[in-house]
Short mmCIF file of N, CA and C in Angstrom, two decimals:
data_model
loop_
_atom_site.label_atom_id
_atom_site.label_comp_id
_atom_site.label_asym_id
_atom_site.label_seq_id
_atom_site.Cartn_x
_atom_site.Cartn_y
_atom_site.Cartn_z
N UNK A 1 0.82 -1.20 0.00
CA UNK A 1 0.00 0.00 0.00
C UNK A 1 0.86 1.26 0.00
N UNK A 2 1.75 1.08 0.92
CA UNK A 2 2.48 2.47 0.58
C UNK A 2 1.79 3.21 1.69
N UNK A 3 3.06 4.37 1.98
CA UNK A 3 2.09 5.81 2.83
C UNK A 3 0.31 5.84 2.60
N UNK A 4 0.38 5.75 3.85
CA UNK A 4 -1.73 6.39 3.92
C UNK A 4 -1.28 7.25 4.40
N UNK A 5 -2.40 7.84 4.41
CA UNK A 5 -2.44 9.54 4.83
C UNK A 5 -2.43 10.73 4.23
N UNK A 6 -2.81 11.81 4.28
CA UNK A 6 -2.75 12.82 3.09
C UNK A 6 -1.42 13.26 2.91
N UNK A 7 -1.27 13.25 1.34
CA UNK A 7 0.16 13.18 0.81
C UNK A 7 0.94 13.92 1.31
N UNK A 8 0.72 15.48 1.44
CA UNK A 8 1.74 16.50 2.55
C UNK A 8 2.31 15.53 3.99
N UNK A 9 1.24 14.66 4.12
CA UNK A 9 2.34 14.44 5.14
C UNK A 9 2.92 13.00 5.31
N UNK A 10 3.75 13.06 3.92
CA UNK A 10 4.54 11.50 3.47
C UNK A 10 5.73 12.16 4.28
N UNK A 11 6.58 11.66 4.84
CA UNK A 11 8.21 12.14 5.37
C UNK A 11 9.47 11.48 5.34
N UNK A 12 8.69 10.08 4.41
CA UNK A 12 10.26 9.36 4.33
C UNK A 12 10.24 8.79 2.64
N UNK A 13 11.39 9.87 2.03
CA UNK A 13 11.70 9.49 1.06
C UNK A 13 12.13 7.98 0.51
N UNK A 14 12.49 6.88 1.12
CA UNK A 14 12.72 5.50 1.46
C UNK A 14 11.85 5.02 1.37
N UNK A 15 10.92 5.43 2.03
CA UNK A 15 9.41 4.51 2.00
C UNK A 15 8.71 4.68 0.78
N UNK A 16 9.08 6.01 0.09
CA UNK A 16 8.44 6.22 -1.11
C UNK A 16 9.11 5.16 -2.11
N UNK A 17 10.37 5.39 -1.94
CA UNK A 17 11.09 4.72 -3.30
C UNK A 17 11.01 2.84 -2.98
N UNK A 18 10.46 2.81 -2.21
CA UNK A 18 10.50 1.54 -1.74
C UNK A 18 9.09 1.04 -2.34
N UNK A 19 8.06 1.40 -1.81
CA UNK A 19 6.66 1.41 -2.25
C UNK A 19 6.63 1.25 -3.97
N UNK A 20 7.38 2.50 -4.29
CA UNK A 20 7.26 2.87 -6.00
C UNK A 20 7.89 1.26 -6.77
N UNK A 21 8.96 0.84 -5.67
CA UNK A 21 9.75 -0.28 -6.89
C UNK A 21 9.30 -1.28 -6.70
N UNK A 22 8.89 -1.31 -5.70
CA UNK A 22 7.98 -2.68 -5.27
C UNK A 22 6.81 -2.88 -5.68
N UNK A 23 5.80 -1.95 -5.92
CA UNK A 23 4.52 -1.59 -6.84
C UNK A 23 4.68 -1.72 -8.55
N UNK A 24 5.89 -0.56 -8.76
CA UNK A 24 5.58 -0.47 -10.24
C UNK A 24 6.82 -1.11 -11.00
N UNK A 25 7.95 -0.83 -10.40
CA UNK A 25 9.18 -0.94 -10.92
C UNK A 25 9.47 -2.56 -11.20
N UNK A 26 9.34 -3.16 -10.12
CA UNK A 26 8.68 -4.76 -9.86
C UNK A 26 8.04 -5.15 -11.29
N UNK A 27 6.73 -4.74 -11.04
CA UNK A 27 5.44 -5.23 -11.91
C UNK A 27 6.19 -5.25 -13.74
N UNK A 28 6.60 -3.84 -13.70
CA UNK A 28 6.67 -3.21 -15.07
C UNK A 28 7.88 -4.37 -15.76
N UNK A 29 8.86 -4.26 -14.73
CA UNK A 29 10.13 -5.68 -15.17
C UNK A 29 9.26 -6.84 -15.80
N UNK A 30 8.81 -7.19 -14.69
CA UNK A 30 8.23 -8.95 -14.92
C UNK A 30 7.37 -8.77 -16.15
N UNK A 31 6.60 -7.78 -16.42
CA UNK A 31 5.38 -7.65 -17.63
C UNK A 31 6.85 -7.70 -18.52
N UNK A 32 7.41 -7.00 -18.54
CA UNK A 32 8.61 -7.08 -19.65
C UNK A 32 9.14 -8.11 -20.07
N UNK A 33 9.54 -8.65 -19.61
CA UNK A 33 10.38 -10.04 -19.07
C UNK A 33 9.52 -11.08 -20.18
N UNK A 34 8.36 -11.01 -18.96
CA UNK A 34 7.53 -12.57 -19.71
C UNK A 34 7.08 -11.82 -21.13
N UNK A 35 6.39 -10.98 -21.76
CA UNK A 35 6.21 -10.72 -22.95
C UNK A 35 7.30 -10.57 -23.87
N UNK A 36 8.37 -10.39 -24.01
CA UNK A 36 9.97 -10.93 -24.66
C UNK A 36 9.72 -12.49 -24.33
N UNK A 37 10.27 -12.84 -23.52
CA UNK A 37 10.44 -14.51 -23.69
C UNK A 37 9.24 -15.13 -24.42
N UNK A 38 8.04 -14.86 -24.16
CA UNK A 38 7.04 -15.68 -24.82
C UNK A 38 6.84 -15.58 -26.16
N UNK A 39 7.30 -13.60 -26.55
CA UNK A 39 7.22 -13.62 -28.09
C UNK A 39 8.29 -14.27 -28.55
N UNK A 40 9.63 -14.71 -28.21
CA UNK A 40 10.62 -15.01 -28.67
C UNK A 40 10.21 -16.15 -29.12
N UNK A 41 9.52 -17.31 -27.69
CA UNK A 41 8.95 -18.82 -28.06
C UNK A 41 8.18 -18.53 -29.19
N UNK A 42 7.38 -18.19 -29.01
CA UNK A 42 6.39 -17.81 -30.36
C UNK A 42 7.30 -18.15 -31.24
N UNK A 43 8.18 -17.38 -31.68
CA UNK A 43 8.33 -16.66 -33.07
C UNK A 43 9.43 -17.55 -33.54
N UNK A 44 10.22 -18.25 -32.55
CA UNK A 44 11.09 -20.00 -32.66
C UNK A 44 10.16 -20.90 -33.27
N UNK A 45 9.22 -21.16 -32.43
CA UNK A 45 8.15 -22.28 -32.63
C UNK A 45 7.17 -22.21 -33.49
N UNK A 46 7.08 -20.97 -34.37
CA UNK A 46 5.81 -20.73 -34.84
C UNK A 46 4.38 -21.05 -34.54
N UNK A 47 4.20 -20.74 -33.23
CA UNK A 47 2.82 -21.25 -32.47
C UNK A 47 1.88 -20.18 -32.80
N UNK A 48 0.84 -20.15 -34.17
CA UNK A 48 0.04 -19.02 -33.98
C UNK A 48 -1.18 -19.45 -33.47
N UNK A 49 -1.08 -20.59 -33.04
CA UNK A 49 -2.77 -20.91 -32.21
C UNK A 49 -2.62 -20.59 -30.81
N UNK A 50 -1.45 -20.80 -30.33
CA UNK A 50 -0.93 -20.26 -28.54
C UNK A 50 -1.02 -18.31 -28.43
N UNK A 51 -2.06 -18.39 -27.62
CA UNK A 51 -2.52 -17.07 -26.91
C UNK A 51 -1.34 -16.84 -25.42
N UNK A 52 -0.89 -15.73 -25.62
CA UNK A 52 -0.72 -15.50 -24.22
C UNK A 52 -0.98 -13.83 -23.86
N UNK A 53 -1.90 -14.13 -22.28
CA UNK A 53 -2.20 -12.55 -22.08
C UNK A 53 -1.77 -12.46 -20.68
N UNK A 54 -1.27 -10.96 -20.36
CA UNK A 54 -0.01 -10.71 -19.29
C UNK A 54 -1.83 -10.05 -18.59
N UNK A 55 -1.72 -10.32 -17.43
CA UNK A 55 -3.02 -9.33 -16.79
C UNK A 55 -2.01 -8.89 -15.52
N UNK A 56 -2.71 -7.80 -15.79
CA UNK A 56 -2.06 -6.31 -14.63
C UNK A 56 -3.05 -6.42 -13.53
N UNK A 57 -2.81 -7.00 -12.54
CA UNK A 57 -3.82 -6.87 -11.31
C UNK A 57 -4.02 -5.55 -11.16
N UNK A 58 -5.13 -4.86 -11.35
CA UNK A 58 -5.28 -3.03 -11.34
C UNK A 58 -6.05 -3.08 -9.83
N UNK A 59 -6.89 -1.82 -10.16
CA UNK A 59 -7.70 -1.00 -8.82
C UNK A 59 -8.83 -0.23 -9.90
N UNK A 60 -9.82 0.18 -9.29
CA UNK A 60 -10.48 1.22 -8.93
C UNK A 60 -9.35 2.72 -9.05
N UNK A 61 -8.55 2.58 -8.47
CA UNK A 61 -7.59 3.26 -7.71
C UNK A 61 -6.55 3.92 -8.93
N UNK A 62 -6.33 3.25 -10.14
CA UNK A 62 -5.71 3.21 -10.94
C UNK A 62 -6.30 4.64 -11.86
N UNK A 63 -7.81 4.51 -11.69
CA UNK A 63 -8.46 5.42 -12.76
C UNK A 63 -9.50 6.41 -11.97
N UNK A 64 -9.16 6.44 -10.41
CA UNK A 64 -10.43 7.48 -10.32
C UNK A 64 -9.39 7.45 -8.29
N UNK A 65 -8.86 8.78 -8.19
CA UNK A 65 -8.34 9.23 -7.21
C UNK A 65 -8.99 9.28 -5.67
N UNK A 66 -8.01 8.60 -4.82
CA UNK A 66 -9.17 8.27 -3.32
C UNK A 66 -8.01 9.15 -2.30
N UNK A 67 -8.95 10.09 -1.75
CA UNK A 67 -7.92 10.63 -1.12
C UNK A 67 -7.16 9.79 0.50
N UNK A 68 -5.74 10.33 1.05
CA UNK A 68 -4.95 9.37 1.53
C UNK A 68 -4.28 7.96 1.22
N UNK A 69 -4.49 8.16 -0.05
CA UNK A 69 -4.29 6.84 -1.08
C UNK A 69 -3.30 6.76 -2.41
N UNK A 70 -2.89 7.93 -2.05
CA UNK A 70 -2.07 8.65 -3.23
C UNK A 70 -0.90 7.81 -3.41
N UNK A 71 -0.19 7.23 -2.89
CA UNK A 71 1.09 6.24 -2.99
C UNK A 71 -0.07 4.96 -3.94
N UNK A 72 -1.13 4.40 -3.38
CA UNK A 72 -1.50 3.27 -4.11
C UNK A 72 -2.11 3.50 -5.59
N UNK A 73 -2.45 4.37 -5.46
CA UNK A 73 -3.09 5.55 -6.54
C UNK A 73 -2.04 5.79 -7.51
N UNK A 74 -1.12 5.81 -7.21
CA UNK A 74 -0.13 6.44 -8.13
C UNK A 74 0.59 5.26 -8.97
N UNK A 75 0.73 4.74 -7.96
CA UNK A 75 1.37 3.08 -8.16
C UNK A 75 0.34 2.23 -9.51
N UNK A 76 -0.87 1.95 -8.69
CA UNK A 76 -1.63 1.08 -9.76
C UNK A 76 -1.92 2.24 -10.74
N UNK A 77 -2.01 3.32 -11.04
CA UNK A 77 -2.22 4.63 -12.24
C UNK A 77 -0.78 3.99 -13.33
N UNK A 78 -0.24 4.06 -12.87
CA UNK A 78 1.52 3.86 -13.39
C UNK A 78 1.45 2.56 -14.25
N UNK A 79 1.29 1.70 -13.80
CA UNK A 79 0.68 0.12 -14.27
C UNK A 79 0.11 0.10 -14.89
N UNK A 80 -1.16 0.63 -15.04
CA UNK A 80 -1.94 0.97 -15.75
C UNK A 80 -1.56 1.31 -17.04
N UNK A 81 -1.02 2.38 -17.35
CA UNK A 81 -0.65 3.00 -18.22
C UNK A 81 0.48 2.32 -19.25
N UNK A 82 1.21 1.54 -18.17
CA UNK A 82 2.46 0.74 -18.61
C UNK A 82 1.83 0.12 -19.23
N UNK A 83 1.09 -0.89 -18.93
CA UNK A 83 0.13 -2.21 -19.58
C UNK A 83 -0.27 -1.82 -21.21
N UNK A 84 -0.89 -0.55 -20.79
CA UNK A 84 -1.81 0.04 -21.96
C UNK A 84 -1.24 0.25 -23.15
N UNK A 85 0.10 0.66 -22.86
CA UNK A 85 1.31 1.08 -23.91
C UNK A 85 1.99 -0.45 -24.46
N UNK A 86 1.88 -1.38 -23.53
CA UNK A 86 2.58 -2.50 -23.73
C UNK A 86 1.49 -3.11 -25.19
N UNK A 87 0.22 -3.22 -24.17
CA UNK A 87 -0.75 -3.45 -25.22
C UNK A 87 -0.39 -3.03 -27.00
N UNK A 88 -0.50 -1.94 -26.85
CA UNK A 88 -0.28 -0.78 -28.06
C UNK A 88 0.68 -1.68 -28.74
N UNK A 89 1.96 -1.28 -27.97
CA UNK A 89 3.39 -2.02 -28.85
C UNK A 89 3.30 -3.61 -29.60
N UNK A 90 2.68 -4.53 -28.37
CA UNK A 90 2.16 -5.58 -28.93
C UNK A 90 1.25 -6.07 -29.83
N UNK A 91 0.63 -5.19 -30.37
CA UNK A 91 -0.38 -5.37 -31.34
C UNK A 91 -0.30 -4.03 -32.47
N UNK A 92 0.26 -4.54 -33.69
CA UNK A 92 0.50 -3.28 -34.82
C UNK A 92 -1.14 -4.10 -35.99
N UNK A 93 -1.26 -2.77 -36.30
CA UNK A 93 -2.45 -3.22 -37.59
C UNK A 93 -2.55 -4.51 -38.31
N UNK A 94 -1.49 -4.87 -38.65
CA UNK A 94 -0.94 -5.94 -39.80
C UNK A 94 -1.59 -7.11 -38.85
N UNK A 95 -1.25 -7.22 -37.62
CA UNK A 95 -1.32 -8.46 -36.37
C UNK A 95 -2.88 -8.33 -35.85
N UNK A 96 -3.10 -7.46 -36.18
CA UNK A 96 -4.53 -7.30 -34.90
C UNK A 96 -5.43 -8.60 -34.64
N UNK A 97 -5.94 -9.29 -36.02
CA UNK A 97 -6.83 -9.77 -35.96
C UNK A 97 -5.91 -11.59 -35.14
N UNK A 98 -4.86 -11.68 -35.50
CA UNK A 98 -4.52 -12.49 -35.36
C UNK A 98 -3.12 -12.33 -33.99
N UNK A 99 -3.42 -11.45 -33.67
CA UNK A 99 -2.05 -11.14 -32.49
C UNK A 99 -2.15 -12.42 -31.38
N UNK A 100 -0.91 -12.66 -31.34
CA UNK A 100 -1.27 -13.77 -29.95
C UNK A 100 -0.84 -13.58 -28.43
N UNK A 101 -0.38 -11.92 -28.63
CA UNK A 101 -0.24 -11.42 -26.86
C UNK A 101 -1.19 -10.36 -27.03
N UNK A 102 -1.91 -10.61 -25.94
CA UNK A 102 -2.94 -9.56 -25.27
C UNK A 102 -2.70 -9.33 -23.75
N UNK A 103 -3.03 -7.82 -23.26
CA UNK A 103 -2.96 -7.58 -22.06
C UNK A 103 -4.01 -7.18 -21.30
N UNK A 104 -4.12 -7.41 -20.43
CA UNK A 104 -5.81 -7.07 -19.46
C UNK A 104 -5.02 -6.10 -18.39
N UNK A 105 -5.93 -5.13 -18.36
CA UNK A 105 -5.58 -4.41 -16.55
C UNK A 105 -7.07 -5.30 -15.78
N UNK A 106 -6.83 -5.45 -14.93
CA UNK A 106 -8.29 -6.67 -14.34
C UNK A 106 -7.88 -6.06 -12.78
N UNK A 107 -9.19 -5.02 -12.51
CA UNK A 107 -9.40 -4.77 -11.01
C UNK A 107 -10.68 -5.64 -10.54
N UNK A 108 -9.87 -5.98 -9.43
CA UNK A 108 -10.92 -7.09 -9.24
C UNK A 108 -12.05 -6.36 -8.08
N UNK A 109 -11.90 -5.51 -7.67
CA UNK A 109 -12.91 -5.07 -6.71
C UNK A 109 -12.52 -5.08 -5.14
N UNK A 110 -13.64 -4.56 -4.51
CA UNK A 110 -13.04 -4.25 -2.93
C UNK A 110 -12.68 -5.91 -2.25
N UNK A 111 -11.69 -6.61 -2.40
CA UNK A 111 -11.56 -7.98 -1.79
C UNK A 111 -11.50 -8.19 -0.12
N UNK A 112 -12.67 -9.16 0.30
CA UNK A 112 -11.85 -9.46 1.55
C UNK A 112 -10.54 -9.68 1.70
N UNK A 113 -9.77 -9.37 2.35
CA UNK A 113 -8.09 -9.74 2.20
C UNK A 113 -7.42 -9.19 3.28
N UNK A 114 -6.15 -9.77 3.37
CA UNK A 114 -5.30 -8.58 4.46
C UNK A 114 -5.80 -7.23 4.07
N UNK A 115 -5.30 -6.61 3.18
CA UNK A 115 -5.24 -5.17 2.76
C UNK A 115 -6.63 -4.44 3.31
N UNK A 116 -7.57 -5.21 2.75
CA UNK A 116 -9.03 -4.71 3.51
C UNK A 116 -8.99 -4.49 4.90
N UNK A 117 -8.12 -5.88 5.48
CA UNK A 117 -7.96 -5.58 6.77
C UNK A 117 -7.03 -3.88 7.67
N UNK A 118 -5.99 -4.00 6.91
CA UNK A 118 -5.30 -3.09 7.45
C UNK A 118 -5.64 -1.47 6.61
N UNK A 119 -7.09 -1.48 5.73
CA UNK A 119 -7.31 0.28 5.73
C UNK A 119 -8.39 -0.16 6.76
N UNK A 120 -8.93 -0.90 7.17
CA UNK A 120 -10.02 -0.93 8.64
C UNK A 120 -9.44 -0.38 9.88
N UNK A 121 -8.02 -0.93 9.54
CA UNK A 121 -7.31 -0.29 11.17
C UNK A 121 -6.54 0.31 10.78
N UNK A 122 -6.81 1.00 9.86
CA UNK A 122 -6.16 2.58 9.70
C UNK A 122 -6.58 3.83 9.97
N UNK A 123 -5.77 4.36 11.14
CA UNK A 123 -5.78 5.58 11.31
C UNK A 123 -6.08 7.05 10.76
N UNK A 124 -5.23 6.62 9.26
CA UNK A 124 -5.44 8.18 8.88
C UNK A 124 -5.64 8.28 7.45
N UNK A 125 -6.83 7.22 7.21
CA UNK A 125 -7.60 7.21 5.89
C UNK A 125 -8.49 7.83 5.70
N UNK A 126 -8.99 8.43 5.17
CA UNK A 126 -9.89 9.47 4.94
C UNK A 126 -11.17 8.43 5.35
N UNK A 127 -12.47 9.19 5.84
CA UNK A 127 -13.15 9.23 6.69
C UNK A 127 -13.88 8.15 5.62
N UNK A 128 -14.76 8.50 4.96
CA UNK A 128 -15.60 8.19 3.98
C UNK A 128 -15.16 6.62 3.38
N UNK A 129 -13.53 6.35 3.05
CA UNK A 129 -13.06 5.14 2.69
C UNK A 129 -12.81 4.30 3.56
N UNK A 130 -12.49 4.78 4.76
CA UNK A 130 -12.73 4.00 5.98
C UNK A 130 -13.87 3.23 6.31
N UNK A 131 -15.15 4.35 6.46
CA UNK A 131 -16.11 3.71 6.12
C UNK A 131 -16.67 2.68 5.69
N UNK A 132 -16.87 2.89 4.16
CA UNK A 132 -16.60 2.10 3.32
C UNK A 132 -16.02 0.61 3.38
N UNK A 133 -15.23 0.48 4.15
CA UNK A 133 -14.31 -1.21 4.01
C UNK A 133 -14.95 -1.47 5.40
N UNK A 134 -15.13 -0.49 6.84
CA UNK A 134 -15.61 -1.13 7.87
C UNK A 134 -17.40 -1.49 7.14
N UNK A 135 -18.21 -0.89 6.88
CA UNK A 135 -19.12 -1.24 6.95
C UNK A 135 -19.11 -2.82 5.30
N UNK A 136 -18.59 -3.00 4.67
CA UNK A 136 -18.33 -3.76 3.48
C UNK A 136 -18.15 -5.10 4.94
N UNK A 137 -16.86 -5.29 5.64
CA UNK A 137 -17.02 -6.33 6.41
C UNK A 137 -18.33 -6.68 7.43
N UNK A 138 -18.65 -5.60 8.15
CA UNK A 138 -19.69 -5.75 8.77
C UNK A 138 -21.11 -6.20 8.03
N UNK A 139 -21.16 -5.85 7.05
CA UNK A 139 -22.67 -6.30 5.93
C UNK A 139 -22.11 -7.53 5.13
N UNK A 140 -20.96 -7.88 5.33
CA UNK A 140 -20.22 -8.72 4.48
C UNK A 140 -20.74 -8.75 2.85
N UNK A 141 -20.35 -7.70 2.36
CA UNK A 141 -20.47 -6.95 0.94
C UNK A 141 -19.14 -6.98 0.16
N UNK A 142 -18.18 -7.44 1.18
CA UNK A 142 -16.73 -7.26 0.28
C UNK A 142 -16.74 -8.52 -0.65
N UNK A 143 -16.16 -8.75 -1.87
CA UNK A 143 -16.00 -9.95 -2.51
C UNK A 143 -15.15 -10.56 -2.25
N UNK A 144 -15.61 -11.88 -2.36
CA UNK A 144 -14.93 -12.89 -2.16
C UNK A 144 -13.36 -13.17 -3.52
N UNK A 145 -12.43 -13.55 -2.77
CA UNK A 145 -11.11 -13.40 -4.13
C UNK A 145 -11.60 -14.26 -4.74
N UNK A 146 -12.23 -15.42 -4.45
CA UNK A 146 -12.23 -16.47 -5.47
C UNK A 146 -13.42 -16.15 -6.67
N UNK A 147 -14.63 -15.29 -6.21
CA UNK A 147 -15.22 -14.90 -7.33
C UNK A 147 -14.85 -13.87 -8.05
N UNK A 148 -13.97 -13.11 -7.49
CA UNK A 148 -12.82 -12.47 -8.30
C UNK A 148 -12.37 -12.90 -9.37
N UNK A 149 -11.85 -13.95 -8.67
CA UNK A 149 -10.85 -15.19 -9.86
C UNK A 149 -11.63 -15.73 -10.81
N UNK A 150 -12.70 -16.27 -10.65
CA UNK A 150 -13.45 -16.85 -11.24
C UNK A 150 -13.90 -16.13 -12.51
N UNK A 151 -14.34 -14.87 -12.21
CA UNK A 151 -14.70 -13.96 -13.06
C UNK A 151 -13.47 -13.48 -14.18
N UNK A 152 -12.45 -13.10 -13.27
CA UNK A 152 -11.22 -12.85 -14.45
C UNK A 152 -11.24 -14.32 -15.44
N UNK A 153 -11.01 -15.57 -14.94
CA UNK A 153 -10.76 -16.33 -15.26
C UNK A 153 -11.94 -16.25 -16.58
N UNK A 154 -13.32 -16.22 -16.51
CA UNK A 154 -14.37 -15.94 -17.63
C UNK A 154 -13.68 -15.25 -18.81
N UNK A 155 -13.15 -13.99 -18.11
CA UNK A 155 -13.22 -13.06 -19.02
C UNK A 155 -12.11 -13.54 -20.23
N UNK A 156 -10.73 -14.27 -19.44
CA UNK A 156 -9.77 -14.73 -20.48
C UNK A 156 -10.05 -15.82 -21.39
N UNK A 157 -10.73 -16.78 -20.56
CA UNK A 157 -11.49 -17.85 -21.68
C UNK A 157 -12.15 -17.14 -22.27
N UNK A 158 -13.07 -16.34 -22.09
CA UNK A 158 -14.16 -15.97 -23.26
C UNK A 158 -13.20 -15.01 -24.57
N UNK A 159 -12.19 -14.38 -23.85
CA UNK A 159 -10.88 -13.66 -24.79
C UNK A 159 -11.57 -12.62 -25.56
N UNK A 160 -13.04 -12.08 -25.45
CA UNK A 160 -13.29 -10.90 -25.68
C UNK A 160 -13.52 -9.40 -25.15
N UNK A 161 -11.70 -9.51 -25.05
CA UNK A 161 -11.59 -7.91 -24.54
C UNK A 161 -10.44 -7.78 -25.35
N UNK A 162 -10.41 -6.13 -25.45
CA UNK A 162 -9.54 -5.30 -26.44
C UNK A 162 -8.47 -5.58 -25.67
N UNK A 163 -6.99 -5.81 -25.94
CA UNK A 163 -6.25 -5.71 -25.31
C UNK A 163 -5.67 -3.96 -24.82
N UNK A 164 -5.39 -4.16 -23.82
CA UNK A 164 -4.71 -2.58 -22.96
C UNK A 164 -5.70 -2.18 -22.17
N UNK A 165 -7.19 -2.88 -22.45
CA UNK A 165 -8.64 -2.12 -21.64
C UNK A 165 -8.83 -2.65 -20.19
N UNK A 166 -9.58 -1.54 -19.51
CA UNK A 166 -9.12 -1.96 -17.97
C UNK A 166 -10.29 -2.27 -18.02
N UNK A 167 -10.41 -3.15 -17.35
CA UNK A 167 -11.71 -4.49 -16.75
C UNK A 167 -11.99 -4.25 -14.89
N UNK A 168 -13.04 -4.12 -14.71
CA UNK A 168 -13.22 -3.85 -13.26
C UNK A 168 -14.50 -4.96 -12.94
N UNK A 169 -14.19 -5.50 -11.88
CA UNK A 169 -14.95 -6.75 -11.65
C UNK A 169 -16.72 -6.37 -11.63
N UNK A 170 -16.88 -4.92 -11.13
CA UNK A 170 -17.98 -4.39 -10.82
C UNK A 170 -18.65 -4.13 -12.31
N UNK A 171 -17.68 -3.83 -13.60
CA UNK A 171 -18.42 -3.66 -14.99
C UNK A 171 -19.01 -5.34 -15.28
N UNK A 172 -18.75 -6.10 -14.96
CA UNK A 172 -19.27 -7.23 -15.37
C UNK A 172 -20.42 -8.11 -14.83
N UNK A 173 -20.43 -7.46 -13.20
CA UNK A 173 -21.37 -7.48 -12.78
C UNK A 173 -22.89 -7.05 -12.82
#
């Protein structure tokens, strides 16, 4: 998650750069990584019936700003964007219909989880998002990861999404 709290009062440059590489710097490698090696297999093997799609675990958070959240905000925004561009690069006109890397950003929604747990016992989250996750456990409204999963999992078998487009568990609902 990174610093909570309203951004003026982040105070350790460390924690930032720590958060940032571990969030994006992390993510952005490995998306790199595996989309080279797989096009390489590809393009050895000539496999044009083998699909492979890199999915960006996103947020909510990525595309619409929560205040005291600005480190996670910034982080999944960043990803986001990375993905989207990756998308782009991976798919030129000539390939479209037949491209065999696609990328998903896939927010899966407010999950029961640690993380749920620890903005509940957070201090200095803005009032309203606090809210929000205490009363989600108490009505038990938060989703479950596995219908999370389940649902992403739909969406890649069914394989009709544009690649680079962000998917939010709540549009499918």
């Amino acid at each position: 998650l990174g610093h909570l709290g309203p951004c003026m009062n982040m105070t350790s440059l460390k924690e930032l750069q720590t958060s940032l590489d571990f969030n994006i710097t992390s993510s952005l490698w490995v998306s790199t990584r595996f989309v080279r090696s797989f096009s390489q297999q590809q393009q050895q093997q000539q496999q044009q019936q083998t699909k492979t799609v890199v999915v960006n675990i996103s947020s909510l958070c990525a595309i619409e700003p929560f205040k005291t959240m600005g480190v996670y905000c910034t982080g999944k925004a960043a990803r986001d964007m990375f993905h989207t561009v990756l998308a782009k690069e991976t798919t030129t006109e000539e390939e479209e219909e037949g491209n065999n890397i696609k990328v998903l950003n896939y927010a899966p929604g407010a999950l029961e989880t640690e993380m749920a747990e620890e903005l509940i016992n957070c201090n200095v989250l803005d009032k309203d998002l606090h809210n929000f996750y205490v009363t989600s456990k108490r009505d038990k409204t938060a989703i479950m990861p596995q219908d999370s999963a389940d649902l992403l999992l739909t969406v890649l078998m069914n394989d009709d999404f544009e690649s680079g487009t962000h998917i939010d568990y709540w549009d499918l609902k």
